Amino acid sequence: MAEPTNRQDRAKKQAAEAAIEFIQPGMIVGVGTGSTVNYFIDALANIKQEIEGAVSSSEASTQRLKDHGIPVYDLNGVGALQVYVDGADEITSQLHMIKGGGAALTREKIVAAVAETFICITDDSKQVEMLGDFPLPVEVIPMARSYVAREIVKLGGDPVYRDGVVTDNGNVILDVYNLHIDNPIELENKLNQITGVVTNGLFAARGADIALISNGDTLTTLH
Ligand code: 5RP
């Protein structure tokens, strides 16, 4: 990947490279999705002889891992996963997150559920006091789209269909605006109760364990 030319990309790269410290020899590494994770994958390639391989959360990350010659394993064949490294669209000091800007939220949540330690890598623009300025992505079975949208309106949100996007699982995304997310775990559970919802982008019930947050010069670690 080209050297970053702006502060935000420098920050993403610094946070991503800091996560390499958590990778032990022989590990199968859980790998997220997005531009920050792309820096992580590139850094992982430098130590690829030391690791066994990766489990991936998207077709895009799988392709990038394979392009670097890093073996990608099916999650079903991997018993335990020590570490999962992924970015976020928003993160609080409680390490609750909104994810899914890249539409990979369902596989991300599955790999995160298996991992012992979730390491979130971000630039500091993603750090917020309260979640919700970033529209909350919800992955939905296509035939349930209108029904789910009506139910989300009842919860106070304004869902917008992400036109033209089909997830790796063949589903669609509703981006939900104007939610007041003062209790992320409760809202995460409520949204999951709506029939037709596959996953929502609140990662609160299982948040991150460690956040590596960079402003481009300085790295801050939260846990
Ligand atoms: C993809 C995600 C990403 O982690 C999130 O969108 C952050 O991406 P980026 O690192 O490009 O800012 O959840 O579904």
Coordinates of C-alpha atoms and ligand atoms in Angstrom, one line a residue:
M1 CA 0.0 0.0 0.0
A2 CA 1.3 3.5 -0.8
E3 CA 2.7 5.6 2.1
P4 CA 0.0 7.7 3.7
T5 CA 0.0 11.3 2.6
N6 CA -2.5 12.7 5.1
R7 CA -2.9 12.7 8.9
Q8 CA -5.8 10.3 9.0
D9 CA -4.1 7.6 6.9
R10 CA -0.9 8.0 9.0
A11 CA -3.0 7.4 12.1
K12 CA -4.7 4.4 10.6
K13 CA -1.3 2.9 9.7
Q14 CA 0.2 3.7 13.1
A15 CA -2.7 2.0 14.9
A16 CA -2.6 -1.0 12.5
E17 CA 1.1 -1.5 12.9
A18 CA 0.8 -1.3 16.7
A19 CA -1.5 -4.3 16.7
I20 CA 1.4 -6.5 15.3
E21 CA 2.8 -6.4 18.9
F22 CA -0.1 -8.7 19.9
I23 CA 0.6 -11.4 17.3
Q24 CA 2.4 -14.4 18.7
P25 CA 4.3 -17.0 16.7
G26 CA 2.1 -19.8 15.4
M27 CA -1.1 -17.9 15.7
I28 CA -4.1 -18.0 13.4
V29 CA -5.1 -14.3 13.4
G30 CA -8.7 -13.0 13.1
V31 CA -8.7 -10.3 10.5
G32 CA -11.4 -7.6 10.1
T33 CA -12.2 -5.4 7.1
G34 CA -11.6 -1.9 5.9
S35 CA -8.9 0.6 5.1
T36 CA -7.3 0.5 8.6
V37 CA -7.3 -3.3 8.5
N38 CA -5.7 -3.1 5.0
Y39 CA -2.7 -1.5 6.7
F40 CA -2.7 -4.3 9.3
I41 CA -2.8 -7.0 6.6
D42 CA 0.2 -5.4 4.9
A43 CA 2.1 -5.3 8.2
L44 CA 1.1 -8.9 8.9
A45 CA 2.6 -9.9 5.6
N46 CA 6.0 -8.8 7.0
I47 CA 5.8 -11.5 9.7
K48 CA 3.9 -14.1 7.6
Q49 CA 6.5 -16.8 8.1
E50 CA 5.9 -16.6 11.9
I51 CA 2.2 -17.1 11.9
E52 CA 0.1 -20.1 10.8
G53 CA -2.4 -18.0 8.9
A54 CA -5.6 -16.0 9.3
V55 CA -9.4 -16.2 9.5
S56 CA -11.0 -13.5 7.5
S57 CA -14.2 -11.4 7.9
S58 CA -14.8 -10.6 4.3
E59 CA -14.1 -11.5 0.7
A60 CA -12.1 -8.3 0.3
S61 CA -9.8 -9.1 3.3
T62 CA -9.5 -12.7 2.1
Q63 CA -8.3 -11.5 -1.3
R64 CA -5.8 -9.1 0.3
L65 CA -4.4 -11.8 2.7
K66 CA -4.1 -14.3 -0.2
D67 CA -2.4 -11.7 -2.4
H68 CA 0.2 -11.5 0.3
G69 CA 0.6 -15.3 0.5
I70 CA -1.0 -15.6 3.9
P71 CA -3.1 -18.8 4.3
V72 CA -6.8 -18.1 5.0
Y73 CA -8.6 -20.7 7.1
D74 CA -12.4 -21.5 7.3
L75 CA -13.6 -20.4 10.8
N76 CA -15.4 -23.8 11.1
G77 CA -12.0 -25.6 11.0
V78 CA -10.4 -23.4 13.7
G79 CA -11.3 -24.3 17.3
A80 CA -10.0 -21.2 19.1
L81 CA -8.9 -17.8 18.0
Q82 CA -6.7 -15.8 20.4
V83 CA -6.9 -12.4 18.6
Y84 CA -9.2 -10.5 16.3
V85 CA -8.0 -7.2 14.8
D86 CA -10.5 -4.8 13.2
G87 CA -11.4 -1.2 12.7
A88 CA -14.5 0.8 13.7
D89 CA -16.7 3.6 12.5
E90 CA -17.2 4.9 16.0
I91 CA -15.8 3.8 19.4
T92 CA -16.5 5.0 23.0
S93 CA -14.3 4.9 26.1
Q94 CA -16.3 1.8 27.1
L95 CA -15.0 0.2 23.9
H96 CA -18.5 -0.1 22.5
M97 CA -18.5 0.4 18.7
I98 CA -20.5 1.0 15.6
K99 CA -19.1 -1.0 12.7
G100 CA -20.3 -2.0 9.3
G101 CA -19.4 1.0 7.2
G102 CA -17.9 -1.5 4.8
A103 CA -20.9 -3.8 5.0
A104 CA -18.9 -6.6 6.5
L105 CA -20.6 -6.5 10.0
T106 CA -22.0 -10.0 10.2
R107 CA -18.9 -11.9 9.5
E108 CA -17.0 -9.4 11.6
K109 CA -19.3 -10.1 14.5
I110 CA -19.0 -13.8 14.1
V111 CA -15.2 -13.8 14.1
A112 CA -15.2 -11.3 17.0
A113 CA -17.5 -13.7 18.9
V114 CA -15.0 -16.5 18.6
A115 CA -11.9 -14.5 19.5
E116 CA -10.6 -14.3 23.0
T117 CA -9.3 -10.7 22.5
F118 CA -10.8 -8.1 20.2
I119 CA -8.2 -5.4 19.3
C120 CA -9.8 -2.3 17.7
I121 CA -7.5 -0.2 15.5
T122 CA -8.6 3.3 14.6
D123 CA -7.6 6.9 13.9
D124 CA -8.8 9.3 16.6
S125 CA -11.7 10.7 14.4
K126 CA -13.6 7.6 15.3
Q127 CA -13.5 8.2 19.1
V128 CA -16.8 9.6 20.4
E129 CA -18.6 10.3 23.7
M130 CA -21.9 8.7 22.5
L131 CA -22.5 6.4 19.5
G132 CA -24.9 7.4 16.8
D133 CA -23.6 10.2 14.7
F134 CA -22.4 7.6 12.2
P135 CA -25.6 5.9 10.8
L136 CA -26.0 2.4 12.3
P137 CA -25.7 -0.3 9.6
V138 CA -28.2 -3.1 9.8
E139 CA -27.8 -6.2 7.6
V140 CA -31.2 -7.5 6.5
I141 CA -32.6 -10.4 4.5
P142 CA -33.7 -8.8 1.2
M143 CA -37.4 -9.7 1.4
A144 CA -37.7 -8.3 4.9
R145 CA -36.3 -4.9 4.0
S146 CA -39.5 -2.8 4.2
Y147 CA -40.8 -4.6 7.2
V148 CA -37.5 -4.1 9.1
A149 CA -37.4 -0.4 8.1
R150 CA -40.9 0.1 9.5
E151 CA -40.0 -1.6 12.8
I152 CA -36.8 0.6 13.0
V153 CA -38.9 3.7 12.6
K154 CA -40.9 2.6 15.7
L155 CA -37.6 2.5 17.6
G156 CA -37.0 6.1 16.6
G157 CA -34.5 5.6 13.8
D158 CA -34.6 6.8 10.2
P159 CA -33.5 3.9 8.0
V160 CA -32.0 4.5 4.6
Y161 CA -31.5 1.6 2.1
R162 CA -27.8 1.4 1.0
D163 CA -28.6 1.4 -2.7
G164 CA -26.6 -1.1 -4.8
V165 CA -24.8 -2.8 -1.9
V166 CA -25.1 -6.6 -1.5
T167 CA -23.2 -8.1 1.4
D168 CA -20.9 -11.1 1.2
N169 CA -23.9 -13.1 2.6
G170 CA -26.3 -11.9 -0.2
N171 CA -28.2 -9.5 2.0
V172 CA -28.9 -5.7 2.0
I173 CA -28.0 -2.9 4.4
L174 CA -30.2 -0.3 6.0
D175 CA -28.2 2.6 7.5
V176 CA -30.1 4.0 10.4
Y177 CA -29.9 7.7 11.2
N178 CA -30.9 9.7 14.2
L179 CA -30.8 7.0 16.8
H180 CA -30.3 8.1 20.4
I181 CA -27.9 5.4 21.6
D182 CA -27.5 6.0 25.3
N183 CA -27.8 2.2 26.0
P184 CA -26.0 0.4 23.2
I185 CA -26.3 -3.1 24.6
E186 CA -30.1 -2.7 24.9
L187 CA -30.5 -1.3 21.4
E188 CA -28.2 -4.0 20.0
N189 CA -30.5 -6.6 21.5
K190 CA -33.7 -4.9 20.5
L191 CA -32.6 -4.6 16.8
N192 CA -31.6 -8.3 16.8
Q193 CA -35.2 -9.2 17.9
I194 CA -36.7 -7.8 14.6
T195 CA -37.5 -10.7 12.3
G196 CA -35.4 -10.3 9.1
V197 CA -32.5 -8.6 10.8
V198 CA -29.3 -10.7 10.3
T199 CA -27.0 -8.4 12.4
N200 CA -26.7 -4.9 13.5
G201 CA -23.5 -2.8 13.6
L202 CA -23.6 -2.2 17.3
F203 CA -20.7 -4.1 18.9
A204 CA -21.5 -3.5 22.5
A205 CA -22.6 -6.8 24.0
R206 CA -19.2 -8.0 22.8
G207 CA -17.2 -4.8 22.5
A208 CA -13.4 -4.5 22.0
D209 CA -11.0 -5.5 24.7
I210 CA -8.2 -3.2 23.6
A211 CA -8.4 -0.1 21.4
L212 CA -5.3 1.3 19.7
I213 CA -6.1 4.8 18.7
S214 CA -3.7 7.1 16.8
N215 CA -3.8 10.8 16.0
G216 CA -1.0 10.3 13.4
D217 CA 1.8 11.0 15.9
T218 CA 0.8 9.5 19.2
L219 CA -0.8 6.2 20.0
T220 CA -3.2 5.8 22.8
T221 CA -4.2 2.4 24.2
L222 CA -7.6 1.9 25.9
H223 CA -8.7 -1.3 27.7
Ligands
5RP1 C1 -16.4 -2.7 7.9 C2 -16.1 -2.1 9.2 C3 -14.8 -1.3 9.3 O1 -14.1 -1.8 10.4 C4 -15.2 0.2 9.5 O2 -16.1 0.6 8.5 C5 -14.0 1.1 9.6 O3 -13.4 1.1 8.3 P1 -12.1 2.0 8.0 O4 -10.9 1.3 8.7 O5 -12.0 1.9 6.5 O6 -12.3 3.4 8.5 O7 -16.8 -2.2 10.1 O8 -17.6 -3.3 7.9

